[in-house]
CSV table of C-alpha atoms and ligand atoms in Angstrom, one decimal:
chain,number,residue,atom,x,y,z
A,1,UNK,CA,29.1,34.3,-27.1
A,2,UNK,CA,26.6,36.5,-28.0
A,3,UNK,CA,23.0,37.3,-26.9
A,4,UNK,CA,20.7,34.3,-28.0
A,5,UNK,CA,22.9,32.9,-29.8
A,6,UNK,CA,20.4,29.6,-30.3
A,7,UNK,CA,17.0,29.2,-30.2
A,8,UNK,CA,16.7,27.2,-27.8
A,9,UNK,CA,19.2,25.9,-24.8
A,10,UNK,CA,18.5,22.0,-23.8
A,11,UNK,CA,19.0,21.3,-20.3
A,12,UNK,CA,19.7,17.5,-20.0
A,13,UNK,CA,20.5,15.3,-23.3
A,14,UNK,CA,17.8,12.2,-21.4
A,15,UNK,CA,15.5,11.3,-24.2
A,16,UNK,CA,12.9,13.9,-23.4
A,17,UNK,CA,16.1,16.8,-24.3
A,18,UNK,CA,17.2,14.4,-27.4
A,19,UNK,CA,13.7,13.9,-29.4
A,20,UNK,CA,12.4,17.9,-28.2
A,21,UNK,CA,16.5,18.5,-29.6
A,22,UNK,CA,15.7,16.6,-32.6
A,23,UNK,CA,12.2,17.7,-33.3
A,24,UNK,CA,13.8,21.5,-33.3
A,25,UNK,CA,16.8,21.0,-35.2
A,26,UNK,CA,14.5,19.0,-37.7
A,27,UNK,CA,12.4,22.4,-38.1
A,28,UNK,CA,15.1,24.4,-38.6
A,29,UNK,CA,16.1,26.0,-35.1
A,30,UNK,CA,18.9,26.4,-33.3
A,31,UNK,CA,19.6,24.3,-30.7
A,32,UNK,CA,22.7,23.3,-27.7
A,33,UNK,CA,22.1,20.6,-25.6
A,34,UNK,CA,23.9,20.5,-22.3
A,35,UNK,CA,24.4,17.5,-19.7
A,36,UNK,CA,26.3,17.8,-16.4
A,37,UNK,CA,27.4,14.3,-16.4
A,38,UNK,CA,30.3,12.9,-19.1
A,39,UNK,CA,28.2,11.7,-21.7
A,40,UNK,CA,25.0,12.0,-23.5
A,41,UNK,CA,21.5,9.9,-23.2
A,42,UNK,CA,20.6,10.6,-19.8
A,43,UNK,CA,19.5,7.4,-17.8
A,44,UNK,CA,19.6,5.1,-21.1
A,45,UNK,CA,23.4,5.3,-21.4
A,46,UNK,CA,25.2,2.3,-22.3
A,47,UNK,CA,28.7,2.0,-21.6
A,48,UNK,CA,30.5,-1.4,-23.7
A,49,UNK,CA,32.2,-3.6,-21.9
A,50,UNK,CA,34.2,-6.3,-23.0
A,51,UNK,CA,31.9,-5.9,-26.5
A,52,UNK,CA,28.8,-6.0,-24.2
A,53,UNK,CA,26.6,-3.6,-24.1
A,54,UNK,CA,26.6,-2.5,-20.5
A,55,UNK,CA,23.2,-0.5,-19.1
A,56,UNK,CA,24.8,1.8,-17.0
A,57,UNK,CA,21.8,2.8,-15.1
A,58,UNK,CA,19.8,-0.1,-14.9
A,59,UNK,CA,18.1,-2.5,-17.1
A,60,UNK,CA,16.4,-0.6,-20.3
A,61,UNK,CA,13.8,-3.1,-21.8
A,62,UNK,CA,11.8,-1.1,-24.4
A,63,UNK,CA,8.5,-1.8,-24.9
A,64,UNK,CA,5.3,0.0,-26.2
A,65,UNK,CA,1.4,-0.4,-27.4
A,66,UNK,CA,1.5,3.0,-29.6
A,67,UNK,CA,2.7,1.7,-33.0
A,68,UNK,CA,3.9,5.5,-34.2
A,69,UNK,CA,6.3,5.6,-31.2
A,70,UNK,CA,7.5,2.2,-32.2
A,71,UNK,CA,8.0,3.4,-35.8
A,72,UNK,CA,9.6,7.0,-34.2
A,73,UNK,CA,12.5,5.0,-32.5
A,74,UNK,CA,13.0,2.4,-35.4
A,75,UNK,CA,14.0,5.6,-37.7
A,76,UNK,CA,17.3,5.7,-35.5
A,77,UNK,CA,18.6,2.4,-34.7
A,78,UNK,CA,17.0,-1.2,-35.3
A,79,UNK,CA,15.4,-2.9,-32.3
A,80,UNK,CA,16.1,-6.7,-31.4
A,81,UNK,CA,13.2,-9.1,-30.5
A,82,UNK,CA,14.5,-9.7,-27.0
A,83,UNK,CA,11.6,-10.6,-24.9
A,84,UNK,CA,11.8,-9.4,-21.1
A,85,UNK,CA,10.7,-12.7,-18.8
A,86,UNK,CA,12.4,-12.7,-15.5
A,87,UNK,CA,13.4,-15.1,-12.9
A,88,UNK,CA,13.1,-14.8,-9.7
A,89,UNK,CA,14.9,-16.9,-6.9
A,90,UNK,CA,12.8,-16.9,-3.3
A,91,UNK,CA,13.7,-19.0,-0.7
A,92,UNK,CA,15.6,-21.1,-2.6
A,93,UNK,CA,13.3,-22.1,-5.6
A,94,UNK,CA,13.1,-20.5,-8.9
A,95,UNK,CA,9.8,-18.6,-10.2
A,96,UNK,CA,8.7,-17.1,-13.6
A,97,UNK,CA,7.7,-13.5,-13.5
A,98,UNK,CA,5.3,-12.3,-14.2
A,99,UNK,CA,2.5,-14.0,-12.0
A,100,UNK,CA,1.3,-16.5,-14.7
A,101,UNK,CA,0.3,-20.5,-15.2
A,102,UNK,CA,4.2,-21.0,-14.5
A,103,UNK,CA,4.6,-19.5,-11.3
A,104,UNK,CA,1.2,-21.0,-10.3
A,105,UNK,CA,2.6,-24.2,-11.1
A,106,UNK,CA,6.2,-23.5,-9.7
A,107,UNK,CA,4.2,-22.3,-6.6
A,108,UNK,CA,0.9,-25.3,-6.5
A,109,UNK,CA,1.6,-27.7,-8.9
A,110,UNK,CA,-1.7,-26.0,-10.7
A,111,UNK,CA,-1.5,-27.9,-13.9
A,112,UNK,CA,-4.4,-25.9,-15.5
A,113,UNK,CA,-6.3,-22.5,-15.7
A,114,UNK,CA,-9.2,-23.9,-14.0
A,115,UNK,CA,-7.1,-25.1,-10.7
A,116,UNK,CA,-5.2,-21.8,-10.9
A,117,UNK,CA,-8.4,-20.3,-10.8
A,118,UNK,CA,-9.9,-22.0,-8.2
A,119,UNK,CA,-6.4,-21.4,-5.9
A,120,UNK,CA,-6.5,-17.7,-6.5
A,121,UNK,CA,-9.8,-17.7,-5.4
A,122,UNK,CA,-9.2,-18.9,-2.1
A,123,UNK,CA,-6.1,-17.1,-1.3
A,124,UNK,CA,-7.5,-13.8,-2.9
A,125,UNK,CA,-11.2,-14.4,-0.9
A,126,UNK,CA,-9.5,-15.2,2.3
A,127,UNK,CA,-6.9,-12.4,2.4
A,128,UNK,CA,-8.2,-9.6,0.0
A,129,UNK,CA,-10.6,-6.8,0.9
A,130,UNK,CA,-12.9,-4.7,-1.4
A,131,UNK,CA,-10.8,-1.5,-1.3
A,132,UNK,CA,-7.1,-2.1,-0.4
A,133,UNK,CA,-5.4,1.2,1.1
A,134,UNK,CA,-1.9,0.5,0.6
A,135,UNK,CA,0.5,-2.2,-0.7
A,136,UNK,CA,-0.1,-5.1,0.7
A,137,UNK,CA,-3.8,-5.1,1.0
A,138,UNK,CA,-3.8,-4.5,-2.7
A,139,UNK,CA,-1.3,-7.5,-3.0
A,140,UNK,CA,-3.1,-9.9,-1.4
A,141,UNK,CA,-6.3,-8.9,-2.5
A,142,UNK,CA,-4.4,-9.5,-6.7
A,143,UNK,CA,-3.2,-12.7,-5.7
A,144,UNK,CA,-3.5,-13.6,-1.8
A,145,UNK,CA,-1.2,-14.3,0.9
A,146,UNK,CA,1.3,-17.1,-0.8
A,147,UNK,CA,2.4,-15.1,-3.5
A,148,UNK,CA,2.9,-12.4,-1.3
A,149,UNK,CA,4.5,-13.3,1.0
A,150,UNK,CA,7.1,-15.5,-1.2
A,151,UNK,CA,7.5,-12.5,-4.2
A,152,UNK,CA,6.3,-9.7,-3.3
A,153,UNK,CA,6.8,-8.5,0.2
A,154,UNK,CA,10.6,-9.2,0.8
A,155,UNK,CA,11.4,-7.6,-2.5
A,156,UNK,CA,9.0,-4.9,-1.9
A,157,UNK,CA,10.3,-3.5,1.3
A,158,UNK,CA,13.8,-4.2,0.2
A,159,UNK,CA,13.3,-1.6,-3.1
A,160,UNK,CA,11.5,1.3,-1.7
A,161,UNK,CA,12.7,0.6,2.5
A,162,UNK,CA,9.6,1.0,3.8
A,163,UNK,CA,6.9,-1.7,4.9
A,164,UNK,CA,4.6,-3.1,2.3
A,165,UNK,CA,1.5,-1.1,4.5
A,166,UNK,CA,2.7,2.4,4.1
A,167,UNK,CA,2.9,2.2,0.3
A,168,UNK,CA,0.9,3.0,-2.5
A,169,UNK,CA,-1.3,0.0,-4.3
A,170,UNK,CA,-0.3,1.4,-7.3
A,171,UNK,CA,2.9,0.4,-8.0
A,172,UNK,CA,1.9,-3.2,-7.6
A,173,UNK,CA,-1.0,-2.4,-10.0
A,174,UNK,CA,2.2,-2.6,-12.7
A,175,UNK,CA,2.7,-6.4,-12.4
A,176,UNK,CA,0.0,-8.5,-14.8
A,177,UNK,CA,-1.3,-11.7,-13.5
A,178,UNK,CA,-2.4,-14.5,-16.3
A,179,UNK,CA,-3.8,-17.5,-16.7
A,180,UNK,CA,-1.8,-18.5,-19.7
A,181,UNK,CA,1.8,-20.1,-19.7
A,182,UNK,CA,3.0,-16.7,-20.7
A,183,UNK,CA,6.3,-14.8,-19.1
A,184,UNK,CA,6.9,-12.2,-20.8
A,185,UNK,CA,6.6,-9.3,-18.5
A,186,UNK,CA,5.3,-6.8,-20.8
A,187,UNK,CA,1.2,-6.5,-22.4
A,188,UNK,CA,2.7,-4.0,-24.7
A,189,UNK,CA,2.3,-5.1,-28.6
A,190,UNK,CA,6.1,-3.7,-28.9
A,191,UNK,CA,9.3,-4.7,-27.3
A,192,UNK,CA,13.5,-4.9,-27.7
A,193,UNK,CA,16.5,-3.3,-27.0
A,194,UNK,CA,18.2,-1.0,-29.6
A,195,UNK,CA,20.8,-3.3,-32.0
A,196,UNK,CA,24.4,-2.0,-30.3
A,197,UNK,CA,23.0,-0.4,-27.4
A,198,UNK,CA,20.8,3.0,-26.8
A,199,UNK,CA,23.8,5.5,-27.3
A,200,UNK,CA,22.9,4.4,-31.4
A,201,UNK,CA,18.9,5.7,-30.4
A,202,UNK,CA,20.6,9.4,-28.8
A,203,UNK,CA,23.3,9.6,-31.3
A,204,UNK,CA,20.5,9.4,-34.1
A,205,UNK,CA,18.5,11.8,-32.6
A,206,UNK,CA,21.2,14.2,-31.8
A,207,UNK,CA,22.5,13.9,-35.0
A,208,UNK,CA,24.0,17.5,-36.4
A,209,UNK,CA,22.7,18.8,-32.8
A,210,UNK,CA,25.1,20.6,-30.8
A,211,UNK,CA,26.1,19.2,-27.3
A,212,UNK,CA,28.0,20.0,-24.6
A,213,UNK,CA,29.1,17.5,-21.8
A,214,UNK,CA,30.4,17.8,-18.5
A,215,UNK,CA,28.2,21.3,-18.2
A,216,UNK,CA,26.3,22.0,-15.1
A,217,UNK,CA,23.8,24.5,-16.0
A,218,UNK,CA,23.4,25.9,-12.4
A,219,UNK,CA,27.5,26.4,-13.0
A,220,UNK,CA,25.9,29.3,-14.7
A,221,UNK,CA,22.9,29.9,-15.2
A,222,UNK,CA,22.7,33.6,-16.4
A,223,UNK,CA,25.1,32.9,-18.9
A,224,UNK,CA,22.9,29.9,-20.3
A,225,UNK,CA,20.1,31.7,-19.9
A,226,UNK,CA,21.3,34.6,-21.8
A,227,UNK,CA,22.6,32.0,-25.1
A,228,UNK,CA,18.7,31.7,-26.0
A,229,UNK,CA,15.5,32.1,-26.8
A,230,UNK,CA,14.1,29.8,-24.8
A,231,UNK,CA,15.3,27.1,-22.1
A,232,UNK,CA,13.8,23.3,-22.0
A,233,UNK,CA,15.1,21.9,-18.9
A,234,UNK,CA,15.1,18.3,-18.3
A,235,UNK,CA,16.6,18.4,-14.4
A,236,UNK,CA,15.2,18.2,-11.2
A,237,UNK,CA,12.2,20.8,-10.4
A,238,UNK,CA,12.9,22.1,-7.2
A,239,UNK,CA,16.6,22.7,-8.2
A,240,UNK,CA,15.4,24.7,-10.8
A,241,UNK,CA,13.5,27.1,-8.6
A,242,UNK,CA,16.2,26.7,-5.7
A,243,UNK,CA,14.3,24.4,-3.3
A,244,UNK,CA,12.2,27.6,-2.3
A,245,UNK,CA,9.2,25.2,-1.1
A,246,UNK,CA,11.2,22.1,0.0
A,247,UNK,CA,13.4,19.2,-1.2
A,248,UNK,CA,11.5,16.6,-3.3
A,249,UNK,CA,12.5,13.5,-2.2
A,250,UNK,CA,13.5,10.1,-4.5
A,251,UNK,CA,14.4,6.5,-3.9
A,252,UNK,CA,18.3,5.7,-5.2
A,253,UNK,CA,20.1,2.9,-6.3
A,254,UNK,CA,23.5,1.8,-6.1
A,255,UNK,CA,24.9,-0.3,-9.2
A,256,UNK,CA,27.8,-2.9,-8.6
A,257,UNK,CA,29.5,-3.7,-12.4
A,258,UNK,CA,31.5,-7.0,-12.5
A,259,UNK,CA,33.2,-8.9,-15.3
A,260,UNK,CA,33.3,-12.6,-15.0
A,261,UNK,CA,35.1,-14.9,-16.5
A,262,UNK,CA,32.4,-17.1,-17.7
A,263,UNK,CA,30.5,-16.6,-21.0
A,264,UNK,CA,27.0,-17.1,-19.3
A,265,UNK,CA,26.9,-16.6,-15.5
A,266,UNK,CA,22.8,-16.6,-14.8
A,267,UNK,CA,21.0,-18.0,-18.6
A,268,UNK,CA,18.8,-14.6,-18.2
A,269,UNK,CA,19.0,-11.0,-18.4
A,270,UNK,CA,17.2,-10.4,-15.3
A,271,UNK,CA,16.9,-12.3,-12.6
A,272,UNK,CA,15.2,-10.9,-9.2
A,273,UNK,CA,16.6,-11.7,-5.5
A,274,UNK,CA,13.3,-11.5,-3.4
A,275,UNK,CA,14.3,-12.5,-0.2
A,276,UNK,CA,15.4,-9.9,2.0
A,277,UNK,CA,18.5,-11.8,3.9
A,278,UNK,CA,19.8,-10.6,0.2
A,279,UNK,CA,20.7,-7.0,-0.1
A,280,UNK,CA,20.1,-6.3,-3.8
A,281,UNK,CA,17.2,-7.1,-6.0
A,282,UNK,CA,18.5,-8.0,-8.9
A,283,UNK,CA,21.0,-9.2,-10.9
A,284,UNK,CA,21.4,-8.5,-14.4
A,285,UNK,CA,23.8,-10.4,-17.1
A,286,UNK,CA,23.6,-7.2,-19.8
A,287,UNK,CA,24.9,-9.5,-22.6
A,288,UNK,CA,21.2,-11.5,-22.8
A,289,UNK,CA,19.6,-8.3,-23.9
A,290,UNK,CA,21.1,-8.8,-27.3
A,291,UNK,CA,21.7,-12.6,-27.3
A,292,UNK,CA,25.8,-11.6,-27.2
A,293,UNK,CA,27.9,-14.7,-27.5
A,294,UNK,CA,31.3,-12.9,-26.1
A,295,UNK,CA,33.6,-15.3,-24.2
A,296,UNK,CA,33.0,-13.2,-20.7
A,297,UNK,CA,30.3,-11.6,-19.4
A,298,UNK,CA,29.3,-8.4,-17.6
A,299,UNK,CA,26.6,-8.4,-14.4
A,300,UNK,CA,25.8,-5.7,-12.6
A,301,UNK,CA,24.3,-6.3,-8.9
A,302,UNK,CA,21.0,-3.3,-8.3
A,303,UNK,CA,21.3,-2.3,-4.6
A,304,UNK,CA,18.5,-0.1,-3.5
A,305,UNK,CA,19.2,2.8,-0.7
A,306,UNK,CA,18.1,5.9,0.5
A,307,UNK,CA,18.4,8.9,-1.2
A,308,UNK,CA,20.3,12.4,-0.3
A,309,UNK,CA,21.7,14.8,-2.1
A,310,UNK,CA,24.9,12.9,-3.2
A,311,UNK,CA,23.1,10.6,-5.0
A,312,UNK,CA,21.3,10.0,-8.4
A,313,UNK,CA,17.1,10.1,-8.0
A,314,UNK,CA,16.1,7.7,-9.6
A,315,UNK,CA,12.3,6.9,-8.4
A,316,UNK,CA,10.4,9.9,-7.1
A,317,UNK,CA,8.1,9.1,-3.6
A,318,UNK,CA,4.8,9.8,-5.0
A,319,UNK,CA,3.2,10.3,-1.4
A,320,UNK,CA,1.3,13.2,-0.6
A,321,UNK,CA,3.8,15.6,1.1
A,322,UNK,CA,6.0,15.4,-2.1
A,323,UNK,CA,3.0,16.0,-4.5
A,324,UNK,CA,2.0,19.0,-2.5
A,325,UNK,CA,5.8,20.4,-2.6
A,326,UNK,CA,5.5,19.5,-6.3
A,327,UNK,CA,2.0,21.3,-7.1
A,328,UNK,CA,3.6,24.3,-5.9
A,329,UNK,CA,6.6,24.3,-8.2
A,330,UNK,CA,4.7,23.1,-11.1
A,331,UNK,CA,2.1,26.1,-11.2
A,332,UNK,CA,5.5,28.2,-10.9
A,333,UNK,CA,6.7,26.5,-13.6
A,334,UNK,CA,3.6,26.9,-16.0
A,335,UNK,CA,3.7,30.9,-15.2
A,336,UNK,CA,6.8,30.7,-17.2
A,337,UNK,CA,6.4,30.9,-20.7
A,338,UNK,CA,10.0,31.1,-21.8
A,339,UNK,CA,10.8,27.7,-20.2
A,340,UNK,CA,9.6,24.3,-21.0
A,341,UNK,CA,9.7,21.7,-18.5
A,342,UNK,CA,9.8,18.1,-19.5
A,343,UNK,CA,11.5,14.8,-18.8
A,344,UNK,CA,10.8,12.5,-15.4
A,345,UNK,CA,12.8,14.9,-13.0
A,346,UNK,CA,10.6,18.3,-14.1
A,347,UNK,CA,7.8,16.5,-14.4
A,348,UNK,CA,8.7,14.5,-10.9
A,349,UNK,CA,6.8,11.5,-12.4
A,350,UNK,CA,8.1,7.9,-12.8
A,351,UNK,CA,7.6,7.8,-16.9
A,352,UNK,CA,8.9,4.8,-18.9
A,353,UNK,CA,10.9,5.5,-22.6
A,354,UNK,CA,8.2,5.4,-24.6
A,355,UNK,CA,6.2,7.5,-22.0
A,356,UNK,CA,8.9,9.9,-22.3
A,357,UNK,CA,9.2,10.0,-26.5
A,358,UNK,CA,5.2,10.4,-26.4
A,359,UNK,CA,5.8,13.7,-23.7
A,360,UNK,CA,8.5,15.5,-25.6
A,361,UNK,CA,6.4,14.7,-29.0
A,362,UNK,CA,3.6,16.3,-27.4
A,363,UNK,CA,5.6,19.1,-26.1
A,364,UNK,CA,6.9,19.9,-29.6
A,365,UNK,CA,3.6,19.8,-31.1
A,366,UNK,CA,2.6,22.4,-28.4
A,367,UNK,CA,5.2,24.5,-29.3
A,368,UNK,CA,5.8,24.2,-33.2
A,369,UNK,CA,3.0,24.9,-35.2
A,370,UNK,CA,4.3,23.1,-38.8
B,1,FAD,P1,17.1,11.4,-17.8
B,1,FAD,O1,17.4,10.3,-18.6
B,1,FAD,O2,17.4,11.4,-16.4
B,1,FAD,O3,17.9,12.7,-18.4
B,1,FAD,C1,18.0,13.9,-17.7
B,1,FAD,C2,19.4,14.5,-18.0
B,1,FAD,O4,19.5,15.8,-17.5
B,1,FAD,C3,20.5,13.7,-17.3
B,1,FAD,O5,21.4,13.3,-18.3
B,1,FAD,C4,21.1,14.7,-16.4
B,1,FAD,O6,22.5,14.6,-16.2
B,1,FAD,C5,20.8,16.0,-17.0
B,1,FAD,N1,20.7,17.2,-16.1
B,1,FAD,C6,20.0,17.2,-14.9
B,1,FAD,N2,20.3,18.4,-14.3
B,1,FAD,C7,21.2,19.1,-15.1
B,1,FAD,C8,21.8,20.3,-15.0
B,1,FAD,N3,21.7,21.1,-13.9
B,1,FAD,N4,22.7,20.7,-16.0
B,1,FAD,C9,22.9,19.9,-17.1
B,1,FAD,N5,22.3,18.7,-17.2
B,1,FAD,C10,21.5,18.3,-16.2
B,1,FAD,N6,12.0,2.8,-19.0
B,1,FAD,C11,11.5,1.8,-19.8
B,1,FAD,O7,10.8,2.1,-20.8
B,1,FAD,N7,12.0,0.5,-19.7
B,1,FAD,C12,12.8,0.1,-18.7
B,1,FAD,O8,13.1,-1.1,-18.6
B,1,FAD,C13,13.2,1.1,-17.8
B,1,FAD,N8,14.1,0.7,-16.8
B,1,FAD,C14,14.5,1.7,-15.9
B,1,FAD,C15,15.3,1.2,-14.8
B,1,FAD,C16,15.7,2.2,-13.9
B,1,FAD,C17,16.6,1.7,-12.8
B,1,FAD,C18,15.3,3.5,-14.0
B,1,FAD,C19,15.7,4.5,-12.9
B,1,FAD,C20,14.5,3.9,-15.0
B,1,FAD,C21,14.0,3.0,-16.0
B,1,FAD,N9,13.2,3.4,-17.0
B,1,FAD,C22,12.8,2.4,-17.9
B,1,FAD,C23,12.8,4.8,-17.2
B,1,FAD,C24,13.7,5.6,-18.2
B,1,FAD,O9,15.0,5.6,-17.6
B,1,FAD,C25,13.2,7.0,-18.3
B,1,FAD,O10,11.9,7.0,-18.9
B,1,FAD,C26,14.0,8.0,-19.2
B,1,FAD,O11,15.4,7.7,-19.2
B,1,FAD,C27,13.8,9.4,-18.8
B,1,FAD,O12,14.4,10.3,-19.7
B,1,FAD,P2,14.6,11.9,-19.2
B,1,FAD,O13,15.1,12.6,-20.4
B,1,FAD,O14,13.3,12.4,-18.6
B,1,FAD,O15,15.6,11.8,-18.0
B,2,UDP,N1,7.8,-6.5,-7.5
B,2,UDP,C1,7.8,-7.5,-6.6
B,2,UDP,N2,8.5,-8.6,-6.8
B,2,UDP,C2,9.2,-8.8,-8.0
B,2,UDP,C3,9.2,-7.7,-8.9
B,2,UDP,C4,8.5,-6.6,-8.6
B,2,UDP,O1,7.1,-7.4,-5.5
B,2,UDP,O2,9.8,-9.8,-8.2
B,2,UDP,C5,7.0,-5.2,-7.2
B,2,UDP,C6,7.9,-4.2,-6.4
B,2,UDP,O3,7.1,-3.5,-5.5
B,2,UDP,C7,8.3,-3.2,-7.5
B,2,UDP,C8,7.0,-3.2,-8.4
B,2,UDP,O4,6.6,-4.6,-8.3
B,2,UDP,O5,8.6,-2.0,-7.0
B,2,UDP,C9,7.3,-2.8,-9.9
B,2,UDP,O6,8.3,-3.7,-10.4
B,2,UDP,P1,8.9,-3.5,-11.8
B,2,UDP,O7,9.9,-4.6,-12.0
B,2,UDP,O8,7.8,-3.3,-12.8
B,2,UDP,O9,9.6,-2.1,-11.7
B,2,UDP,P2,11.1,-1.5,-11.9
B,2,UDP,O10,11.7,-1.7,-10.5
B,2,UDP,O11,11.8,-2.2,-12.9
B,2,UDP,O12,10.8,0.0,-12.2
């Protein structure tokens, strides 16, 4: 292989890689994606199953507000109206997520918006405070000490193994609470799962794109360096600049796949395990996503656990020792003009699909000028 022999090298065929490989094979360019693992599509990989399409990373529910993101994934593959609404099993009873007139009732007997109301009010004016530090104050100050304690704090601890207290309100600020009878767990005017899986969305983009599988870029990195122009790399930041300030760390997840002789094991895609006598948080039946009426079924339990080296990183600990590590790679990182880095594991920043598509849009704007 010759000197830049592409215009540009792809490190990591996620969606970020796929829509900036897209984009740049749309305008013309030369392009090679690579990915280190057996197959292409990054975290969105489905793998099928006894005809079911099986989310080999986790559940993939996509949903958006931005109508020209909606209309850039419909090009590639036709989305489904499934509707993500959630059960979750606590101490034995069975709730609707998210926090709306159904729980309420599930939880009080509330019958109406007015008694919900009023019940919020109590729980929230007893147990809030005006500016919650961490988790739990922001928890109970949302919804008050009953909700907590029953859905969020078992589950809580049990994802990210740490106590509700030493974590950041944010990531509760992602749950809506409403006063309508009204589970779906999404505000986004856009939602479904890709008809036949997401491998259709990241074949379409990387249609007449060539890829490589099973190709470690740090196997080599000279040599990819040396096939192009330029280098967008979708891995992990601080591998990228060999760890020279510190590890990043990352929450991990194990999945457990089982087929089941049953053709409907749970009536749900999802459903959460809050309590923590239960090891995993969820369970989901991958065949709900697109309504599949196959005689068995495929579930798939989601075990959180720490994370080391050995393992995929799946959320990134946004506390302030890893922020500070990061800062320092990322103003490396912008120094370098010949490298673009994109996706959730450069960026180090928990982004949904659509969050991602809207990045690597953004990114190719930045770079092509049409
Ligand atoms: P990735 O998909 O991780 O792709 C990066 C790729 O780079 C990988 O394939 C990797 O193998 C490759 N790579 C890394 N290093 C190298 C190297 N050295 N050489 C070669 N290749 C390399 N989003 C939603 O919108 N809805 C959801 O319901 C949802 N559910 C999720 C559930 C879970 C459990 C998780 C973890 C995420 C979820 N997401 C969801 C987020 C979604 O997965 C991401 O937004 C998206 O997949 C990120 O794409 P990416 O291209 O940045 O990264
Ligand atoms: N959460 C919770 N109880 C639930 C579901 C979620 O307490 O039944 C909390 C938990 O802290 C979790 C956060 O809400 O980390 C975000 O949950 P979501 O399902 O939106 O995130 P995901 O794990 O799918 O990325």
């Amino acid at each position: 292989m010759t000197k830049e022999a592409y215009d540009y090298l792809i490190v990591g065929s996620g969606l970020f890689g796929a829509v900036f490989a897209h984009e740049a094979h749309k305008r013309g360019k030369k392009v090679c994606v690579i990915d280190k693992r057996a197959h292409l599509g990054g975290n969105v990989y489905c793998k099928e199953i006894e005809g079911i399409q099986v989310h080999q990373y986790g559940a993939h529910i996509f949903h958006t507000n931005d109508e020209a993101i909606w209309n850039y994934v419909n090009q590639f593959v036709a989305f489904n109206n499934y509707i993500n609404s959630p059960i979750a099993l606590a101490k034995g009873k069975l709730y609707n997520l998210p926090f709306n007139m159904n729980t309420f009732y599930q939880l009080w007997g509330v019958k109406t918006p007015a008694e919900a109301r009023i019940k919020l009010q109590e729980e929230t004016e007893r147990y809030g405070t005006q500016s919650p530090r961490n988790l739990e104050e922001q928890a109970l100050s949302l919804v008050g000490k009953d909700i907590y304690e029953t859905l969020i704090k078992e589950y809580t601890e049990k994802q990210w193994g740490k106590p509700a207290t030493e974590l950041p309100s944010f990531i509760i600020k992602r749950l809506p609470v409403r006063l309508r009878f009204d589970n779906n767990y999404f505000n986004d005017r856009f939602q479904g799962i890709p008809v036949g899986g997401y491998n259709r969305l990241i074949d379409g983009l990387l249609a007449g794109v060539e890829t490589r599988v099973n190709t470690d870029y740090f196997a080599d990195r000279a040599y990819f360096d040396a096939l192009a122009d330029k280098v967008v790399y979708t891995g992990k930041i601080d591998e990228y600049f060999n760890y020279e300030y510190g590890h990043l760390s990352y929450r991990s997840l194990r999945f457990e796949t089982e087929v089941l002789d049953t053709d409907n094991y749970q009536g749900n895609a999802v459903v959460n395990y809050n309590d923590k006598t239960v090891p995993f948080t969820r369970i989901i039946e991958h065949k709900h996503f697109e309504f599949g009426t196959q005689p068995k079924t495929v579930i798939t339990r989601e075990y959180p656990q720490n994370w080391d080296m050995s393992k995929e990183a799946y959320y990134p600990i946004n506390d302030e020792h890893n922020q500070h590590i990061f800062k320092q790679y990322q103003t490396k990182a912008a120094a370098m003009p010949q490298v673009i880095f994109g996706g959730r594991l450069a960026e180090y920043r928990y982004y949904d699909m659509h969050q991602i598509i809207a990045s690597a849009l953004k990114t190719v704007k930045m770079t092509f000028v049409d």
